Coordinates of C-alpha atoms and ligand atoms in Angstrom, one line a residue:
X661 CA -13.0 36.1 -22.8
X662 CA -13.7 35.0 -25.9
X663 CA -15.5 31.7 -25.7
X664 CA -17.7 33.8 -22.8
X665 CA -19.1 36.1 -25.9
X666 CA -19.5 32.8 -27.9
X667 CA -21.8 31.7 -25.6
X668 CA -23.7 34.8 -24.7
X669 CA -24.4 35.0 -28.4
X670 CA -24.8 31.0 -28.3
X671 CA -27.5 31.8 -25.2
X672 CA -29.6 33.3 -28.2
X673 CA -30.4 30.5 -30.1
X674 CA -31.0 28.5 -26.9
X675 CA -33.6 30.4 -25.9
X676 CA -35.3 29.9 -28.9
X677 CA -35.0 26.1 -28.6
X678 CA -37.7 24.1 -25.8
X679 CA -36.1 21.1 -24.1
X680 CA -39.0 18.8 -25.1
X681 CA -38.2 19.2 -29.1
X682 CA -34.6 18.7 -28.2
X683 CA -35.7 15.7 -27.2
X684 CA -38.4 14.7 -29.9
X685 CA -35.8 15.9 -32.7
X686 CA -33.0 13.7 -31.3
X687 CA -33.8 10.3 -30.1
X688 CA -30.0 9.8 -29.3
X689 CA -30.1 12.9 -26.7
X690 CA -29.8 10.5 -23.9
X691 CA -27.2 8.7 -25.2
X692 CA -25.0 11.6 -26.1
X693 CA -25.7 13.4 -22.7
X694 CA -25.4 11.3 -20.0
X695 CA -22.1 10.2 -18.2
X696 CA -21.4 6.8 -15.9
X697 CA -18.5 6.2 -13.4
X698 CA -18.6 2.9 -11.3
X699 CA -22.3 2.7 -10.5
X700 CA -23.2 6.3 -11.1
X701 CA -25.3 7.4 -13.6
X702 CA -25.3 11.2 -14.5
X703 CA -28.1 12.5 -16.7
X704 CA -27.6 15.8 -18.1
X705 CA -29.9 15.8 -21.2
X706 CA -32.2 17.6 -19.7
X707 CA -30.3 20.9 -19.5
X708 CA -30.9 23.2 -21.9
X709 CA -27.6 22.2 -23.9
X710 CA -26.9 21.3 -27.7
X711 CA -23.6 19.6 -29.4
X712 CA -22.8 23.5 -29.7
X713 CA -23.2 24.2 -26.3
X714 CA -21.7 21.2 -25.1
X715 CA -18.3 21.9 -27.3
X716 CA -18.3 25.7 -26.2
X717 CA -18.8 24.8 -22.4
X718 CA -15.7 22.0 -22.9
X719 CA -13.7 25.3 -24.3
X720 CA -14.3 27.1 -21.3
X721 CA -12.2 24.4 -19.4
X722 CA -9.4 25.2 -22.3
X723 CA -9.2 29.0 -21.7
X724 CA -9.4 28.6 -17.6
X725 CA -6.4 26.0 -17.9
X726 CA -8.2 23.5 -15.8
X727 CA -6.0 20.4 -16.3
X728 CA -3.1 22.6 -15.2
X729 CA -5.4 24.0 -12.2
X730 CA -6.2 20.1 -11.6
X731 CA -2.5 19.3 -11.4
X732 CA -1.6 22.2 -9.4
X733 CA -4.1 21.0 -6.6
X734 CA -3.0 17.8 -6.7
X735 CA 0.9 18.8 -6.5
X736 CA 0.0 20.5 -3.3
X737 CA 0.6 24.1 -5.3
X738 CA -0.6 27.0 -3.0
X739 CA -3.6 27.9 -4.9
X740 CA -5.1 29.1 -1.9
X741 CA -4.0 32.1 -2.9
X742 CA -5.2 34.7 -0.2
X743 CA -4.5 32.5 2.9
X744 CA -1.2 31.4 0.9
X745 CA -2.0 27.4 1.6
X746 CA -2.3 24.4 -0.7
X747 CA -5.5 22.7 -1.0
X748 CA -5.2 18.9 0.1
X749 CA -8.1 17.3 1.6
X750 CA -7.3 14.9 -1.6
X751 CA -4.4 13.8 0.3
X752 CA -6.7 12.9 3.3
X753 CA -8.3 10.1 0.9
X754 CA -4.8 9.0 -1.0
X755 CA -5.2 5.1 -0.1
X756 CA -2.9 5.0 -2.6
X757 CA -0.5 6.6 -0.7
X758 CA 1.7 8.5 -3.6
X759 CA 3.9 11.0 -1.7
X760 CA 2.2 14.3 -2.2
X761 CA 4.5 17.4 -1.2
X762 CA 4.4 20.0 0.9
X763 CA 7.4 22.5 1.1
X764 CA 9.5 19.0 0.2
X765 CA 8.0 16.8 2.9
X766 CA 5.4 14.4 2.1
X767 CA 2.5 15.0 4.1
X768 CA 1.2 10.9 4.3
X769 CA 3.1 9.4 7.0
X770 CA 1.5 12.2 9.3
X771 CA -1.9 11.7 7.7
X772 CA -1.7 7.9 8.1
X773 CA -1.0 8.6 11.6
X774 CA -4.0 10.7 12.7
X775 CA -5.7 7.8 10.9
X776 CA -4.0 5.0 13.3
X777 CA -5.0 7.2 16.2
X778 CA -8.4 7.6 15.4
X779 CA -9.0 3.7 15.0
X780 CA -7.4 3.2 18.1
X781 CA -9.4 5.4 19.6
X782 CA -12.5 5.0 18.1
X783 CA -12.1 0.9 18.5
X784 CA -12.0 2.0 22.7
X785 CA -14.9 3.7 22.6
X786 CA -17.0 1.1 20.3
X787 CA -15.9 -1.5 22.6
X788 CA -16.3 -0.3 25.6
X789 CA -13.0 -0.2 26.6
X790 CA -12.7 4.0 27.1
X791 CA -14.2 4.8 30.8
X792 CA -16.0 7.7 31.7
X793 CA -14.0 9.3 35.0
X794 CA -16.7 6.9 37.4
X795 CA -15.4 3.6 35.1
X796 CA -18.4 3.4 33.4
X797 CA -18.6 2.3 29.4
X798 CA -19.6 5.7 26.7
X799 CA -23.0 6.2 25.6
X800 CA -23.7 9.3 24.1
X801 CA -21.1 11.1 22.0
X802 CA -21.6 15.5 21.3
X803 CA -19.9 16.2 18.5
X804 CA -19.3 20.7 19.7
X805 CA -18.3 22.4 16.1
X806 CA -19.9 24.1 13.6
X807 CA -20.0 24.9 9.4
X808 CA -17.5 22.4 8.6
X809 CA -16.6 21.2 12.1
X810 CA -20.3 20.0 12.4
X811 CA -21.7 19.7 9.0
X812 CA -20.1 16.8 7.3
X813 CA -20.0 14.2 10.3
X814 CA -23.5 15.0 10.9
X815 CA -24.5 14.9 7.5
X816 CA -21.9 11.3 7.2
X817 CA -23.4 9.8 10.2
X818 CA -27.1 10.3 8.8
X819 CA -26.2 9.4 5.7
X820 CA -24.2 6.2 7.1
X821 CA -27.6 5.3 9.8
X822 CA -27.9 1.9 8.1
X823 CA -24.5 0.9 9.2
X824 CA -23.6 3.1 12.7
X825 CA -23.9 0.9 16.1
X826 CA -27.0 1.3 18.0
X827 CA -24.8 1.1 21.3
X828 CA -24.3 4.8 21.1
X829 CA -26.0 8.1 20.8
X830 CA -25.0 11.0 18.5
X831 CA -25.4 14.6 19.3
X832 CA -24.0 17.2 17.5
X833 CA -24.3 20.6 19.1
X834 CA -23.1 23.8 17.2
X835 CA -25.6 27.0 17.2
X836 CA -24.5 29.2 20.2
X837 CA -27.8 29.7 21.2
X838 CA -28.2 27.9 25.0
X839 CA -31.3 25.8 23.4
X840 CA -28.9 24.1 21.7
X841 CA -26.4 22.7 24.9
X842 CA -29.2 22.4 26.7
X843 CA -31.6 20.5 25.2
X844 CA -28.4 17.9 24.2
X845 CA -27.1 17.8 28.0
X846 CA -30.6 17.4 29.3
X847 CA -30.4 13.6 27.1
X848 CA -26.8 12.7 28.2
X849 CA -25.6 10.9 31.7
X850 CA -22.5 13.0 32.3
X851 CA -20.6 9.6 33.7
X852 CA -21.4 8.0 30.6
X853 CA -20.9 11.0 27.8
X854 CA -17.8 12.0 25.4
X855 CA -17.5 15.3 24.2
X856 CA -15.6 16.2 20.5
X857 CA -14.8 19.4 20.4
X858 CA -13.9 19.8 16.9
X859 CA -12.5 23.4 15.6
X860 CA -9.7 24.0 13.5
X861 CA -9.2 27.2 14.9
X862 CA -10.2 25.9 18.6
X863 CA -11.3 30.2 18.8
X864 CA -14.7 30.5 17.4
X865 CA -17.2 32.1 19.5
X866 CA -20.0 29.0 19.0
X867 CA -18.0 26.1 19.6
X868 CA -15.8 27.3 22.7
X869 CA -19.1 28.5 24.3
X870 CA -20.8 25.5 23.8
X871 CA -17.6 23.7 25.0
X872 CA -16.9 25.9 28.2
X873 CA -20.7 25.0 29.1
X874 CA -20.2 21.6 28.5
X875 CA -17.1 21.3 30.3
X876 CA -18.7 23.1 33.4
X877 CA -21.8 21.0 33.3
X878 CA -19.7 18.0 33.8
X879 CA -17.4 19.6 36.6
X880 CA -20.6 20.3 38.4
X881 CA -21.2 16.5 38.2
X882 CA -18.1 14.6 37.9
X883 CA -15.5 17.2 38.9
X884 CA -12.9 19.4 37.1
X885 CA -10.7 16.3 36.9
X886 CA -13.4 14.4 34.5
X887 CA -12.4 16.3 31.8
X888 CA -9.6 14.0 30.9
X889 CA -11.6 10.8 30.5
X890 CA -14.9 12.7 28.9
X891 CA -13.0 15.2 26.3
X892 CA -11.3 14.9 23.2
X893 CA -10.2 17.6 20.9
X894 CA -9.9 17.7 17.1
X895 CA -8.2 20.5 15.9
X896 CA -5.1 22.8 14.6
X897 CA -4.2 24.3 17.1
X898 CA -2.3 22.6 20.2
X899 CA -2.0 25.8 22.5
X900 CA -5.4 26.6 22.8
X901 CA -6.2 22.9 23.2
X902 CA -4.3 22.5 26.1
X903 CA -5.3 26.1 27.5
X904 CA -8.7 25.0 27.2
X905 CA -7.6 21.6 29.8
X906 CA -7.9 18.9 27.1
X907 CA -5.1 16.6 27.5
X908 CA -3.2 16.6 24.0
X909 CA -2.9 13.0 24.2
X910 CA -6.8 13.0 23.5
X911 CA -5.9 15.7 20.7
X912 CA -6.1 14.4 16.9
X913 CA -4.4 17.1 14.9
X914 CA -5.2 18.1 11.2
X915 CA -3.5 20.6 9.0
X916 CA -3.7 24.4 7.5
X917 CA -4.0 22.7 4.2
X918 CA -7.1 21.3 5.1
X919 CA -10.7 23.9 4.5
X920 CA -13.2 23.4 7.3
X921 CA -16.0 22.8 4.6
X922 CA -13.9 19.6 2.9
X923 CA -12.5 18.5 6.5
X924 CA -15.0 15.3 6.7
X925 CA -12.1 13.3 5.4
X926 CA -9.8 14.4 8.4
X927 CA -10.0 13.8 12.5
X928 CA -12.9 16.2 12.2
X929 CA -14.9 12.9 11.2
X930 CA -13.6 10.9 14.6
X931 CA -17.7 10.8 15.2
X932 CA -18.4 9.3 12.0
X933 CA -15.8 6.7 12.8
X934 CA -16.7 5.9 16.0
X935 CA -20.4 5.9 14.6
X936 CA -19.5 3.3 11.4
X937 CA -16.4 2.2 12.7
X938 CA -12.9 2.4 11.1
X939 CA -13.4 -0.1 7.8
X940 CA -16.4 1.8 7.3
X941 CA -14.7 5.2 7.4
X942 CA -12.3 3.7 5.2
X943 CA -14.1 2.7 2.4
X944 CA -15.9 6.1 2.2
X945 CA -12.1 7.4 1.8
X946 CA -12.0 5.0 -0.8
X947 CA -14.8 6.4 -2.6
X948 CA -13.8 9.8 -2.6
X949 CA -10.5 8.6 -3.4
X950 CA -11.9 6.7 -6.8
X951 CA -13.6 9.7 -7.5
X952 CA -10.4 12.2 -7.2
X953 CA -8.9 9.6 -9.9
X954 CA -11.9 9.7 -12.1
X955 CA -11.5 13.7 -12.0
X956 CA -7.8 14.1 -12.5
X957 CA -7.5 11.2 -15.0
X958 CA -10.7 11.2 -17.2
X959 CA -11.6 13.5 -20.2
X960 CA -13.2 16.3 -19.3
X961 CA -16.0 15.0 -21.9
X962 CA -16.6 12.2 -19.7
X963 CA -16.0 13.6 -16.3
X964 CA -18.6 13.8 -13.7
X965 CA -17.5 16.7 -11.6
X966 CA -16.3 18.3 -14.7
X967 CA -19.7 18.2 -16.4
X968 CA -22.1 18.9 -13.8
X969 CA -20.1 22.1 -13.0
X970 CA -20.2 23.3 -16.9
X971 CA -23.9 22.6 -16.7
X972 CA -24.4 24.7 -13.2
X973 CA -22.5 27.3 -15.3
X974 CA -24.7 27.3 -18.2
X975 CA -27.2 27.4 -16.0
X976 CA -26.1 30.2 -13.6
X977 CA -23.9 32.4 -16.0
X978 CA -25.9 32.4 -19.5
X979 CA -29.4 31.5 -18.5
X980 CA -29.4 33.9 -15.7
X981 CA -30.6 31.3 -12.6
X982 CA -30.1 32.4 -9.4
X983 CA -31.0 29.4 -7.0
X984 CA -30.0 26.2 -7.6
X985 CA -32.2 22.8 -6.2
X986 CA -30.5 19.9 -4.9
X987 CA -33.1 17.0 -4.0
X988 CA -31.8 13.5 -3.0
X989 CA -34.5 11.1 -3.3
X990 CA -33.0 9.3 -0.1
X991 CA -34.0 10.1 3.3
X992 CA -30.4 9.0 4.5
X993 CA -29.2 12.3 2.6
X994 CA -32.0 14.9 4.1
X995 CA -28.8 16.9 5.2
X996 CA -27.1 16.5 1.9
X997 CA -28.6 19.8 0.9
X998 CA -27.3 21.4 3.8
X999 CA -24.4 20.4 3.9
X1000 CA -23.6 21.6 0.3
X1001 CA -25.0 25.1 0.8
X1002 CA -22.0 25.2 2.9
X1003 CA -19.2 23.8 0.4
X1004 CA -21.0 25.7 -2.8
X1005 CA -22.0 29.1 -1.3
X1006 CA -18.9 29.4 1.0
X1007 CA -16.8 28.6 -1.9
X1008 CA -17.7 30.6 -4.6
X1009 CA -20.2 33.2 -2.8
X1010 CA -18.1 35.3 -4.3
X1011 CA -17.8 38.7 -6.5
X1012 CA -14.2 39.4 -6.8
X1013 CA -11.5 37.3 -9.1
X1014 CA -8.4 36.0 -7.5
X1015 CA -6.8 38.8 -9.3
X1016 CA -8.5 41.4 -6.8
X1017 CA -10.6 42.5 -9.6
X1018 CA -14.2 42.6 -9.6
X1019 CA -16.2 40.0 -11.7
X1020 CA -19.0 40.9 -14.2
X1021 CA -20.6 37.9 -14.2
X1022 CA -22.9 35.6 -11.5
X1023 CA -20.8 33.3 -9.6
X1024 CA -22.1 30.5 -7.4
X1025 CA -26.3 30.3 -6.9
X1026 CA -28.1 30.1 -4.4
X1027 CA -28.4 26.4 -3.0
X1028 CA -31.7 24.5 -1.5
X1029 CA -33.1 21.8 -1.3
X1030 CA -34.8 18.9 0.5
X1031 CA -35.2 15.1 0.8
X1032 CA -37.9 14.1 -2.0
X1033 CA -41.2 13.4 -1.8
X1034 CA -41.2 16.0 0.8
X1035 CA -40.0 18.8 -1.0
X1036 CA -43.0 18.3 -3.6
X1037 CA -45.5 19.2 -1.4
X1038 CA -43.9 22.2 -0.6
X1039 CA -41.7 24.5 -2.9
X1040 CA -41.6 22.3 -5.8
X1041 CA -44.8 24.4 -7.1
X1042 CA -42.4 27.7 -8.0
X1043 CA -40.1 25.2 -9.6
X1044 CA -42.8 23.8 -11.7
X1045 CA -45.3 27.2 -12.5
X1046 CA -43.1 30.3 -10.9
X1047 CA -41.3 32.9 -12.3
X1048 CA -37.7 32.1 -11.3
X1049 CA -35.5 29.3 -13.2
X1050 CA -34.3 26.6 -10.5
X1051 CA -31.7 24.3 -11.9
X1052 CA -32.3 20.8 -10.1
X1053 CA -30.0 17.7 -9.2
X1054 CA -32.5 14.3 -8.8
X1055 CA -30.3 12.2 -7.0
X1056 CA -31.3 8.6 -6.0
X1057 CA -30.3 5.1 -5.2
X1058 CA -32.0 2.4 -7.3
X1059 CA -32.1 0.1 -4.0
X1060 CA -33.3 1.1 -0.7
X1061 CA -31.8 0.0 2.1
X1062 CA -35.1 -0.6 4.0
X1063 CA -37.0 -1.9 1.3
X1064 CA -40.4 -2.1 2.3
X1065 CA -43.3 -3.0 0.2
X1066 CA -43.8 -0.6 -2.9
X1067 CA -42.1 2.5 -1.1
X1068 CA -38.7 2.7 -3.3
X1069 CA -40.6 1.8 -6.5
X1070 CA -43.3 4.8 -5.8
X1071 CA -40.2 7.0 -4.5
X1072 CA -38.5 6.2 -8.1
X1073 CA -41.3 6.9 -9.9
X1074 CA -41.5 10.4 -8.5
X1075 CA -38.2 11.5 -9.0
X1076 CA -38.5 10.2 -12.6
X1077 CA -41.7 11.9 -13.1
X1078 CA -40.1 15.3 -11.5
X1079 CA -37.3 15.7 -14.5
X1080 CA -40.0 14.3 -16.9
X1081 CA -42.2 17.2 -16.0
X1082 CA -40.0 19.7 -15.9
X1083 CA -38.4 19.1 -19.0
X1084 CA -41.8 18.7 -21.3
X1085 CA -44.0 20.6 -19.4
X1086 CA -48.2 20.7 -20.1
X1087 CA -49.5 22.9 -22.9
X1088 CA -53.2 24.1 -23.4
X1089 CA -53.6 21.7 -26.6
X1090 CA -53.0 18.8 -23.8
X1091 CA -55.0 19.9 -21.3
X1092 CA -57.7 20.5 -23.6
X1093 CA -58.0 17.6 -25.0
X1094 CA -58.2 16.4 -21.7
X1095 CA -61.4 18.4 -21.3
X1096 CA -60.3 21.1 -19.0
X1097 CA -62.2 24.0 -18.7
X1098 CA -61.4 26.5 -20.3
X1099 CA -60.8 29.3 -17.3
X1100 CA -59.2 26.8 -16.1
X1101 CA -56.1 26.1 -18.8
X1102 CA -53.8 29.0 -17.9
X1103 CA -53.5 27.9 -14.5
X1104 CA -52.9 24.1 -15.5
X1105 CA -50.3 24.9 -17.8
X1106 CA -47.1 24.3 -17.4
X1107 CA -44.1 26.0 -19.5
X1108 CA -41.9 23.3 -18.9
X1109 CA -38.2 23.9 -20.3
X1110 CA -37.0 23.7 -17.2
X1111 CA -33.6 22.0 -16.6
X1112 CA -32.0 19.1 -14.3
X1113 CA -29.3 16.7 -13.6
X1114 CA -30.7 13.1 -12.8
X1115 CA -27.7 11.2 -10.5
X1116 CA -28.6 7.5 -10.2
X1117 CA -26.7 5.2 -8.4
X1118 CA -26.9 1.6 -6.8
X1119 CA -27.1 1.9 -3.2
X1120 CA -26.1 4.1 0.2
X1121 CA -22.9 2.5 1.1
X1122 CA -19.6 4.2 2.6
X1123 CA -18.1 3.8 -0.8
X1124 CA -21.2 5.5 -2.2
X1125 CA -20.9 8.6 -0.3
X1126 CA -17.5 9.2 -0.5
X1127 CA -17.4 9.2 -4.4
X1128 CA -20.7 11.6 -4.0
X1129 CA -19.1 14.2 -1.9
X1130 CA -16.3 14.0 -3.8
X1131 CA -18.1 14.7 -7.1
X1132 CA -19.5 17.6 -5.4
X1133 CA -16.2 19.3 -4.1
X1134 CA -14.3 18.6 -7.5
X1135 CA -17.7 20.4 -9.1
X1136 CA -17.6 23.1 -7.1
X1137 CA -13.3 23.3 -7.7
X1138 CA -13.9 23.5 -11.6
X1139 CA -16.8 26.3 -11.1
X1140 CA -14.8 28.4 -9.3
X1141 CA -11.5 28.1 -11.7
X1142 CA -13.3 28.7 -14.4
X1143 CA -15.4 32.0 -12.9
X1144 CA -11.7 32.8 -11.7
X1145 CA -12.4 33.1 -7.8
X1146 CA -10.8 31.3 -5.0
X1147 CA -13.0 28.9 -3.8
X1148 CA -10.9 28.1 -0.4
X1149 CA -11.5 31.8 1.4
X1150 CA -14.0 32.6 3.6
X1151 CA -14.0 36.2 4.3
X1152 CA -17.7 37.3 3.6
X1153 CA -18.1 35.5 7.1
X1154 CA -15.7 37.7 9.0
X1155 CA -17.5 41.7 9.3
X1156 CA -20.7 40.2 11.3
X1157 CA -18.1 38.2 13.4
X1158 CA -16.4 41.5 14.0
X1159 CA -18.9 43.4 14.5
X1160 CA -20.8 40.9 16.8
X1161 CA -17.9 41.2 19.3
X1162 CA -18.5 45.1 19.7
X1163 CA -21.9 44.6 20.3
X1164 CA -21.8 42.5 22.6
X1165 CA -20.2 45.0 25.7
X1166 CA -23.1 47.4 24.3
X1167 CA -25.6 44.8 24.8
X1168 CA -24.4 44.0 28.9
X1169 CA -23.8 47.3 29.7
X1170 CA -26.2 49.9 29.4
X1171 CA -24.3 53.0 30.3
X1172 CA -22.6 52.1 26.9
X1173 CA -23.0 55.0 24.4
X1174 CA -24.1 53.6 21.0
X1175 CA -22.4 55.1 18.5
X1176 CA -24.1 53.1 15.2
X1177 CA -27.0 54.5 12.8
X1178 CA -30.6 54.6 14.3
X1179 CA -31.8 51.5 13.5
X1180 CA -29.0 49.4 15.0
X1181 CA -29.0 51.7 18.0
X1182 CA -32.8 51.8 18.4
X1183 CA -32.4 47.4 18.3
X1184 CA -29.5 47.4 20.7
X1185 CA -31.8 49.5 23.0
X1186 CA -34.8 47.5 22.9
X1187 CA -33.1 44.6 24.2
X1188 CA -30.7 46.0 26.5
X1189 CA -33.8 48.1 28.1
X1190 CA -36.0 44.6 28.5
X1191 CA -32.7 42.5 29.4
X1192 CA -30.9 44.4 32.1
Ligands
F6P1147 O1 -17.9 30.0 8.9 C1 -16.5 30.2 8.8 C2 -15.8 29.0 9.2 O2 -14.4 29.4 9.2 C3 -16.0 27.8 8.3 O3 -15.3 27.8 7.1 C4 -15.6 26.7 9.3 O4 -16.0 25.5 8.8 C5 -16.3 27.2 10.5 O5 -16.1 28.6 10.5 C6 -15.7 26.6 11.8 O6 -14.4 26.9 12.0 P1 -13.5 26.2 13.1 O7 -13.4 24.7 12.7 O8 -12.2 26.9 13.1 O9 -14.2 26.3 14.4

């Protein structure tokens, strides 16, 4: 790890350096620091980065073999190496349709398929033409999944508002907790509802619950026999589909090959495409699709995902943050942020290398964030003045979709003034010649120094948010070759599961002996005691 001890020692000077000389002693910064692919703009002059640090962070990719890594995801190679699978959600988004391989058959006629069943499908219920088990047309849609057989359509679908039909509703249901079902049933007509259960698995605890209750709730109304007119399934597994009653005609399959967080792209989006309709859902395959050319074909000196994952590892590794900010200045993407706390920390939340050995260095942050202005008047305060380092990503479109007097030119001018301010800060010379008092100066200062990523780009569109996700999962991809984990596991989610399912006999039966330490006993007590 040679070029890792280059920059450790390279950290050195860095920290010496302030962001806002960077800037005053190089008037070309921006020019040498900033990226564009179709309409995106990516700023990363404000990071705390030099030519040095620029050329040292491209060697990384060099010594992690990325290109080949690149290639070996895009061959269909098994580089899901602990679940021994291949890592295609590309393929979901080939419009170019290039055979891609698996064990010697290419997986794109069945992919094209699932596609042509979900149009078909889709078109029914958009139309009209789908009945509910009484004859009457579908009006609200429940989406039962959760992590990435929830996030990404619901995420999609808000991002997408401008362009999804107002002649349906959109639920999505996913925390086990009754509130959840209930509160969503208590809105829908059961004569006039669909329900998407979308699992890969089709056998975790949340969405089978949810989707027993929901299947209940309409026998109670419509009788057993509705479900085959108000339930659809998206999933891998056929046998527990059709154990569960869902007629596998109303099934739409997707593959082991696909990770729940990057399954958007699959059947697991059928309620984004009923939502925006099939062209729409197309072009946002398109857009991910341009952006999985620009990451396999471009120089890594030029490529988007490729540089805003070296600067998260500068960031991260060398400079020691923990948390990272990601703040769209779009109200369509308030669930952006959540969404990618899902693909980033469930990818590379992770300690141990792919070769079983432990690693010595941080791995992914810690990911939050909110849609701007909001977030200002709230936690942007540490970011400015605290004690912690929080890496940010500004991202905003330069037209709004509603746009409505001044509001997109003020919302602009925030986000540009965030990065501004972080990067230069407010020293005690400035506010006194302002004519601050004096006891007042240490509080008004600001240290500044602070880095972010500014992502511009023209408008919300289909197109838009496909090449945005897309940037995001290659990012994420290139972070976790180069910190040498396997950024398609999951198990850190598994020991609570696990351990859930013993507790949960303990919990209904209080003759049960506990047989945990004192604290979880003492809990399990408390409840049981009130409960039974
Ligand atoms: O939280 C673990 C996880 O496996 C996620 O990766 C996945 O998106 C989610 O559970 C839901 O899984 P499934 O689609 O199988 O219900």
């Amino acid at each position: 790890m040679t070029i890792y001890n280059d920059l450790l020692n390279h950290k050195k000077v860095i920290d010496q350096t302030h962001l806002k000389d960077l800037f005053e002693n190089d008037p070309q910064r921006f020019n040498k620091f900033h990226a564009e692919f179709q309409d995106m703009l990516l700023d990363y002059s404000k990071n705390k980065i030099t030519d040095e640090t620029f050329s040292l962070l491209l060697k990384l990719t060099d010594e992690a073999c990325l290109k080949e890594a690149i290639s070996d995801m895009f061959e269909g190679k098994r580089i899901n190496t602990t679940e021994n699978r291949p890592v295609l959600h590309i393929a979901l988004r080939n419009r170019s349709n290039t055979p891609i391989y698996v064990d010697g058959k290419d997986v794109m006629p069945e992919i094209n398929k699932v596609l042509d069943q979900m149009h078909a499908f889709s078109d029914k219920v958009r139309s009209g033409k789908w009945k509910g088990a009484t004859g009457k047309e579908i009006k609200d849609i429940v989406n039962i999944g959760i992590g990435g057989s929830d996030l990404g359509p619901k995420m999609a679908l808000e991002a997408l508002g401008f362009y999804t039909t107002s002649k349906l509703n959109f639920h999505f249901v996913s925390n086990v907790d009754g509130t959840d079902i209930t509160q969503t049933l208590n809105k829908c007509d059961p004569e006039t509802t669909l329900f998407i259960v979308s699992s890969k698995t089709f056998t975790t605890q949340e969405t089978m619950t949810n989707a027993q209750t929901a299947k209940d709730w309409l026998s109670v109304h419509l009788g057993e026999k509705a479900t085959k007119n108000h339930f659809v399934a998206v999933s891998t597994n056929t046998k527990a589909v059709k154990a569960f009653g869902i007629d596998t005609k109303n099934m739409f399959v997707f593959w082991d090959f696909v990770g729940g967080r990057y399954s958007l792209w699959s059947a697991i989006g059928l309620s984004l495409m009923i939502g925006i309709g099939y062209d729409g859902f197309i072009e946002l395959l398109e857009g991910a699709h341009e952006m999985d050319m620009h990451f396999k074909e471009t120089s890594f000196d030029k490529n988007l995902p490729v540089i805003l994952a070296l600067m998260g590892i500068w960031n991260t590794t060398y400079l020691g943050a923990e948390s990272y900010a990601v703040l769209p200045y779009d109200q369509y993407l308030d669930k952006l942020p959540l969404y990618l706390q899902q693909l980033d920390m469930e990818s590379n939340g992770k300690s141990v290398k792919k070769n079983g050995k432990p690693v010595d260095y941080s791995t992914g942050p810690i990911l939050f964030g909110t849609a701007g202005t909001n977030g200002q008047h709230s936690f942007y305060q540490l970011i400015h003045q605290g004690t912690h380092m929080v890496p940010a990503d500004f991202i905003a479109p330069i037209y709004s979709l509603n746009e409505t007097g001044l509001h997109h030119d003020i919302l602009l001018a925030n986000v540009i003034a965030q990065s501004e301010a972080l990067m230069k800060g407010k020293t005690a010379e400035e506010l006194k010649a302002e004519g601050v008092d004096e006891e007042l100066i240490p509080f008004k200062t600001f240290t500044g120094n602070r880095p972010s990523n500014t992502l511009l780009f023209e408008k919300m569109t289909p197109k838009a948010l496909g090449r945005l996700i897309a940037l995001y999962e290659h990012k994420v991809f290139v972070q976790g070759v180069i910190w040498q984990v396997n950024s398609f596991d999951q198990f850190g989610v598994e020991l609570g599961k696990q351990l859930a399912k013993a507790v949960l006999p303990e919990l209904l039966n209080k003759k049960q002996k506990l047989k945990h330490d004192s604290s979880t006993n003492a809990l399990i007590e408390k409840i049981r005691n009130l409960r039974n």
